[in-house]
Tab-separated table of C-alpha atoms in Angstrom:
chain	number	residue	atom	x	y	z
A	22	MET	CA	19.198	-3.172	-33.583
A	23	LYS	CA	16.534	-0.406	-33.873
A	24	ASP	CA	13.071	-0.356	-33.256
A	25	THR	CA	9.961	1.671	-34.467
A	26	VAL	CA	7.698	2.838	-31.435
A	27	ARG	CA	5.228	0.618	-31.963
A	28	GLN	CA	8.035	-2.412	-32.528
A	29	LEU	CA	10.092	-1.296	-29.143
A	30	SER	CA	6.482	-1.330	-27.315
A	31	ARG	CA	5.869	-5.020	-28.465
A	32	ARG	CA	9.358	-5.942	-27.563
A	33	LEU	CA	9.586	-4.418	-24.514
A	34	GLY	CA	5.661	-5.071	-23.371
A	35	VAL	CA	5.544	-1.435	-22.800
A	36	SER	CA	2.733	0.926	-24.071
A	37	THR	CA	3.564	3.343	-27.215
A	38	ASP	CA	2.191	6.241	-24.814
A	39	THR	CA	4.958	5.630	-21.851
A	40	ILE	CA	7.530	5.327	-24.608
A	41	ARG	CA	6.485	8.690	-25.978
A	42	HIS	CA	6.415	10.319	-22.630
A	43	TYR	CA	9.768	9.311	-21.691
A	44	ARG	CA	10.669	10.288	-25.359
A	45	GLU	CA	8.954	13.988	-24.491
A	46	MET	CA	10.729	14.237	-20.693
A	47	GLY	CA	14.213	13.685	-22.312
A	48	LEU	CA	14.573	9.991	-20.790
A	49	LEU	CA	15.211	8.658	-24.384
A	50	HIS	CA	17.230	9.988	-27.404
A	51	PRO	CA	15.847	7.735	-30.434
A	52	GLN	CA	17.423	8.538	-34.202
A	53	ILE	CA	14.811	10.423	-35.977
A	54	HIS	CA	15.235	9.324	-39.998
A	55	GLU	CA	14.418	11.572	-42.942
A	56	ASN	CA	10.467	9.989	-43.501
A	57	GLY	CA	10.302	11.154	-39.593
A	58	TYR	CA	9.818	8.141	-37.751
A	59	ALA	CA	11.692	7.667	-34.535
A	60	TYR	CA	14.058	4.550	-33.936
A	61	TYR	CA	15.050	3.006	-30.938
A	62	GLY	CA	18.453	1.228	-30.180
A	63	LEU	CA	19.790	-0.527	-27.508
A	64	ASP	CA	20.904	2.295	-25.165
A	65	ASP	CA	16.899	3.416	-25.720
A	66	MET	CA	15.250	-0.265	-24.624
A	67	LEU	CA	17.968	-0.701	-22.008
A	68	ARG	CA	17.145	2.900	-20.466
A	69	ILE	CA	13.530	2.267	-20.524
A	70	LEU	CA	14.153	-1.255	-18.382
A	71	VAL	CA	16.267	0.629	-16.322
A	72	THR	CA	13.838	3.606	-15.594
A	73	LYS	CA	10.783	1.121	-15.062
A	74	GLU	CA	12.843	-1.086	-12.043
A	75	MET	CA	14.255	2.270	-10.286
A	76	ARG	CA	10.510	3.461	-10.874
A	77	SER	CA	9.136	0.065	-8.568
A	78	MET	CA	11.489	1.322	-5.536
A	79	ASP	CA	9.955	4.552	-5.504
A	80	ILE	CA	11.931	6.853	-7.613
A	81	SER	CA	9.743	8.938	-9.104
A	82	LEU	CA	10.172	10.095	-12.707
A	83	PRO	CA	12.264	13.604	-12.889
A	84	GLU	CA	14.661	11.792	-10.389
A	85	THR	CA	15.580	9.155	-12.898
A	86	GLN	CA	15.662	10.998	-15.795
A	87	ASP	CA	18.041	13.402	-13.405
A	88	PHE	CA	19.966	9.866	-11.878
A	89	LEU	CA	20.473	8.742	-15.782
A	90	ASN	CA	21.720	11.994	-17.219
A	91	ASN	CA	23.340	13.641	-13.936
A	92	ARG	CA	24.505	11.630	-11.488
A	93	SER	CA	26.880	8.927	-10.804
A	94	MET	CA	26.864	5.679	-9.292
A	95	HIS	CA	27.896	6.616	-5.820
A	96	ASN	CA	25.036	8.672	-6.052
A	97	TYR	CA	22.473	6.064	-6.275
A	98	CYS	CA	23.897	3.900	-3.637
A	99	ASP	CA	23.492	6.805	-1.366
A	100	TRP	CA	19.430	7.264	-1.801
A	101	LEU	CA	19.117	2.943	-2.272
A	102	THR	CA	20.452	3.820	1.814
A	103	LEU	CA	18.035	6.521	2.599
A	104	ARG	CA	15.052	4.030	0.628
A	105	GLU	CA	16.241	1.594	2.937
A	106	HIS	CA	16.091	3.538	6.397
A	107	ALA	CA	12.494	4.727	5.379
A	108	LEU	CA	11.097	0.927	4.454
A	109	ASN	CA	12.624	0.506	7.851
A	110	ASP	CA	10.709	3.423	9.465
A	111	ARG	CA	7.535	2.158	7.952
A	112	ILE	CA	7.918	-1.619	8.755
A	113	ARG	CA	8.362	-0.563	12.396
A	114	TYR	CA	5.076	1.582	12.206
A	115	LEU	CA	2.950	-1.014	10.403
A	116	GLN	CA	4.056	-3.386	12.764
A	117	LEU	CA	2.957	-0.941	15.792
A	118	GLU	CA	-0.335	-0.956	13.552
A	119	LEU	CA	-0.503	-4.682	13.632
A	120	ASP	CA	-0.120	-4.568	17.141
A	121	ARG	CA	-2.650	-1.902	17.878
A	122	LEU	CA	-5.401	-3.411	15.396
A	123	GLN	CA	-4.889	-6.621	17.791
A	124	GLU	CA	-5.868	-5.006	20.558
A	125	THR	CA	-8.124	-3.032	19.222
A	126	LYS	CA	-9.873	-6.550	18.322
A	127	THR	CA	-9.124	-7.882	22.128
A	128	TYR	CA	-11.037	-4.784	23.505
A	129	ALA	CA	-14.405	-5.820	20.400
A	130	SER	CA	-14.244	-9.419	21.808
A	131	CYS	CA	-14.332	-8.471	25.196
A	132	GLY	CA	-17.244	-5.992	24.295
A	133	VAL	CA	-18.720	-9.328	23.202
A	134	ARG	CA	-18.304	-11.880	25.867
A	135	LEU	CA	-19.282	-8.660	28.568
A	136	LEU	CA	-22.538	-7.888	28.205
A	137	GLY	CA	-23.921	-8.059	31.722
A	138	ARG	CA	-21.067	-10.397	33.043
A	139	VAL	CA	-17.701	-8.511	35.087
A	140	GLU	CA	-14.057	-10.093	35.124
A	141	GLU	CA	-10.669	-9.523	36.757
A	142	PHE	CA	-7.593	-8.430	34.445
A	143	ASP	CA	-3.893	-6.973	35.147
A	144	GLY	CA	-3.204	-3.905	32.927
A	145	PRO	CA	-1.315	-1.285	31.850
A	146	GLY	CA	-1.988	2.846	32.703
A	147	THR	CA	-3.851	4.549	30.698
A	148	TRP	CA	-4.701	8.606	29.971
A	149	ALA	CA	-7.601	10.301	28.908
A	150	ILE	CA	-8.651	13.689	27.892
A	151	CYS	CA	-12.345	15.168	27.890
A	152	SER	CA	-14.190	17.916	26.052
A	153	ILE	CA	-17.605	16.785	25.871
A	154	GLY	CA	-19.690	16.800	29.174
A	155	VAL	CA	-17.000	18.908	30.882
A	156	GLU	CA	-16.546	22.789	31.771
A	157	ARG	CA	-14.318	24.880	29.772
A	158	PRO	CA	-14.185	22.058	26.903
A	159	TYR	CA	-12.975	24.545	24.055
A	160	GLU	CA	-9.229	24.924	26.139
A	161	ARG	CA	-8.776	21.270	25.282
A	162	GLY	CA	-9.551	21.642	21.355
A	163	GLU	CA	-5.804	21.949	20.531
A	164	ALA	CA	-4.879	18.883	22.244
A	165	LEU	CA	-7.651	16.629	21.803
A	166	SER	CA	-6.710	17.503	17.678
A	167	GLU	CA	-3.349	15.779	18.277
A	168	TRP	CA	-4.993	12.836	20.058
A	169	ILE	CA	-7.611	12.574	17.510
A	170	GLU	CA	-5.086	12.290	14.665
A	171	HIS	CA	-3.851	9.668	15.850
A	172	PHE	CA	-6.380	6.795	16.077
A	173	PRO	CA	-6.227	4.437	15.723
A	174	PHE	CA	-3.481	4.644	18.635
A	175	THR	CA	-6.086	6.547	20.850
A	176	TYR	CA	-9.798	5.805	21.206
A	177	VAL	CA	-12.770	7.311	22.227
A	178	SER	CA	-13.086	7.910	26.007
A	179	VAL	CA	-15.524	7.361	28.752
A	180	THR	CA	-13.955	8.967	31.781
A	181	ILE	CA	-16.073	9.049	35.542
A	182	SER	CA	-14.165	10.463	37.839
A	183	LEU	CA	-13.164	8.321	41.101
A	184	GLU	CA	-14.900	11.072	43.505
A	185	ASP	CA	-18.082	10.890	41.424
A	186	LEU	CA	-17.760	7.055	41.108
A	187	LEU	CA	-18.045	7.197	45.102
A	188	GLY	CA	-20.299	9.848	45.418
A	189	THR	CA	-22.973	8.964	43.026
A	190	GLN	CA	-26.333	7.550	44.396
A	191	GLY	CA	-29.737	6.294	43.160
A	192	ASP	CA	-30.464	7.239	39.593
A	193	ALA	CA	-28.869	10.438	39.468
A	194	PRO	CA	-26.577	10.193	36.427
A	195	TYR	CA	-22.410	10.435	36.565
A	196	PRO	CA	-20.579	13.050	35.398
A	197	VAL	CA	-19.201	11.363	32.766
A	198	GLY	CA	-16.452	13.035	29.975
A	199	ILE	CA	-15.897	11.951	26.838
A	200	GLY	CA	-12.915	12.641	24.664
A	201	ALA	CA	-9.850	10.417	23.239
A	202	GLY	CA	-7.755	7.854	25.694
A	203	ALA	CA	-4.520	5.990	24.979
A	204	LEU	CA	-2.480	3.314	26.737
A	205	GLU	CA	0.291	5.096	28.621
A	206	LYS	CA	2.766	3.520	26.134
A	207	TYR	CA	1.296	5.345	23.256
A	208	VAL	CA	0.838	8.588	25.207
A	209	HIS	CA	4.609	8.144	25.342
A	210	THR	CA	5.535	6.638	21.719
A	211	PHE	CA	3.470	9.954	20.091
A	212	SER	CA	4.556	12.206	22.983
A	213	LEU	CA	0.627	13.162	23.247
A	214	PRO	CA	0.185	16.802	25.266
A	215	LEU	CA	-1.564	15.976	28.295
A	216	PRO	CA	-3.489	18.946	29.926
A	217	ASP	CA	-3.316	19.417	33.487
A	218	ASP	CA	-6.995	17.824	34.282
A	219	ALA	CA	-6.152	14.592	32.151
A	220	HIS	CA	-7.157	12.024	33.919
A	221	PHE	CA	-4.727	9.080	34.605
A	222	GLN	CA	-5.197	5.265	35.629
A	223	PRO	CA	-2.130	3.364	36.560
A	224	GLY	CA	-1.525	0.044	35.939
A	225	GLY	CA	-2.444	-2.951	38.327
A	226	HIS	CA	-5.248	-5.354	38.407
A	227	PHE	CA	-8.792	-4.154	37.414
A	228	ILE	CA	-12.272	-5.091	36.668
A	229	ARG	CA	-14.235	-4.323	33.550
A	230	THR	CA	-17.552	-5.049	32.198
A	231	CYS	CA	-19.370	-3.995	29.025
A	232	ILE	CA	-22.479	-1.963	29.059
A	233	VAL	CA	-24.680	-0.957	26.118
A	234	THR	CA	-26.496	2.730	26.472
A	235	HIS	CA	-28.845	4.916	23.949
A	236	ASP	CA	-27.009	8.332	26.180
A	237	ALA	CA	-23.355	8.438	26.559
A	238	LEU	CA	-23.529	10.988	28.972
A	239	HIS	CA	-26.159	9.818	31.224
A	240	ILE	CA	-24.479	6.851	32.339
A	241	THR	CA	-26.042	5.758	35.989
A	242	PRO	CA	-25.091	3.522	39.537
A	243	LYS	CA	-27.410	1.230	37.742
A	244	ASP	CA	-25.980	0.699	34.314
A	245	LEU	CA	-22.710	0.166	36.542
A	246	GLU	CA	-23.902	-2.461	38.702
A	247	PRO	CA	-22.603	-5.536	37.483
A	248	LEU	CA	-18.877	-3.837	38.728
A	249	HIS	CA	-20.268	-2.340	41.706
A	250	ALA	CA	-22.019	-6.090	43.075
A	251	TYR	CA	-18.864	-7.621	42.054
A	252	ILE	CA	-16.686	-5.673	44.313
A	253	HIS	CA	-18.772	-6.067	46.936
A	254	ALA	CA	-19.290	-9.590	46.467
A	255	HIS	CA	-15.338	-10.354	46.197
A	256	GLY	CA	-14.342	-7.602	49.141
A	257	MET	CA	-12.573	-5.066	46.799
A	258	ARG	CA	-12.597	-1.240	46.315
A	259	TYR	CA	-12.064	1.341	43.614
A	260	VAL	CA	-8.894	3.118	43.644
A	261	SER	CA	-9.175	5.152	40.225
A	262	CYS	CA	-11.050	6.788	37.812
A	263	THR	CA	-12.804	4.658	35.476
A	264	GLY	CA	-11.617	3.846	31.835
A	265	GLY	CA	-13.779	3.489	29.073
A	266	ARG	CA	-14.043	3.535	25.591
A	267	ILE	CA	-16.822	3.575	23.194
A	268	LEU	CA	-16.146	-0.491	21.478
A	269	PHE	CA	-18.969	0.529	18.398
A	270	MET	CA	-22.185	2.245	17.598
A	271	GLU	CA	-25.022	0.038	16.573
A	272	GLU	CA	-28.542	2.175	14.958
A	273	LYS	CA	-31.120	0.861	16.925
A	274	GLY	CA	-34.750	2.379	16.835
A	275	ASP	CA	-34.773	6.485	16.706
A	276	ARG	CA	-31.393	6.244	18.570
A	277	PRO	CA	-27.486	4.298	18.294
A	278	ALA	CA	-26.344	2.121	20.850
A	279	TYR	CA	-23.660	2.631	22.439
A	280	TYR	CA	-21.514	-0.266	23.354
A	281	LEU	CA	-18.693	0.685	26.315
A	282	LEU	CA	-16.222	-1.377	27.552
A	283	VAL	CA	-15.765	-0.239	30.955
A	284	TRP	CA	-12.869	-0.663	33.636
A	285	VAL	CA	-11.574	0.252	36.882
A	286	ARG	CA	-8.476	-0.587	39.230
A	287	VAL	CA	-9.262	-2.318	42.345
A	288	GLU	CA	-7.674	-2.921	45.355
A	289	ARG	CA	-8.613	-6.200	47.793
A	290	THR	CA	-9.960	-4.306	51.261
A	291	GLU	CA	-9.472	-7.759	53.028
């Protein structure tokens, strides 16, 4: 069984360019006749098919050549075991990514549902580090960079300290810190760095609302009035800094509108 490159191409459904490339790499060893034509036999045909199969498992062409020319079946089994471990790691990461997407979808749906409204919920702890709207922002740059690299498991955070949340009155804006936040579980999963002034909000019982603002650094007690009115009406008090995240930014007029989901841990006073 001897085929020219065109005959072999038609037989296997592989392009002539691919066959010639395999030959130039040394994967194929056709017989060269006096007329200059290369004729490919059964071994070449099977090498093409085996190479295609190995490529489908993400073995590079140079690796495939090395396997077929120099290595044993035992080496191949060892490689498959390593590939199995890598794929399992990838599957675990993809599942984690899917879980996070579903969490983010839940937060976004809250933004749609809670404009001007408040709801109670039980939630996990969160961390946040700030570098916008704070003193000495550049001291946090290295840590923030690592947090940003872990989007979407982190998010754009907006934080108001408990002291400022309780002490700011009237139309005066809260001192707001913007940076990156994450659920406590992701801080541990990815070993995210925590500066000394990182904000921690323990898990517990919370209230939350969604506000829209054109200036994320200019949030006033009036903006958070739905939360303030709710705790007074239900006999609650704030016991932590705010947690907050920018859900979306939408172009409206001269400046974008920012959709902020804001939550605060609370306790009953009664």
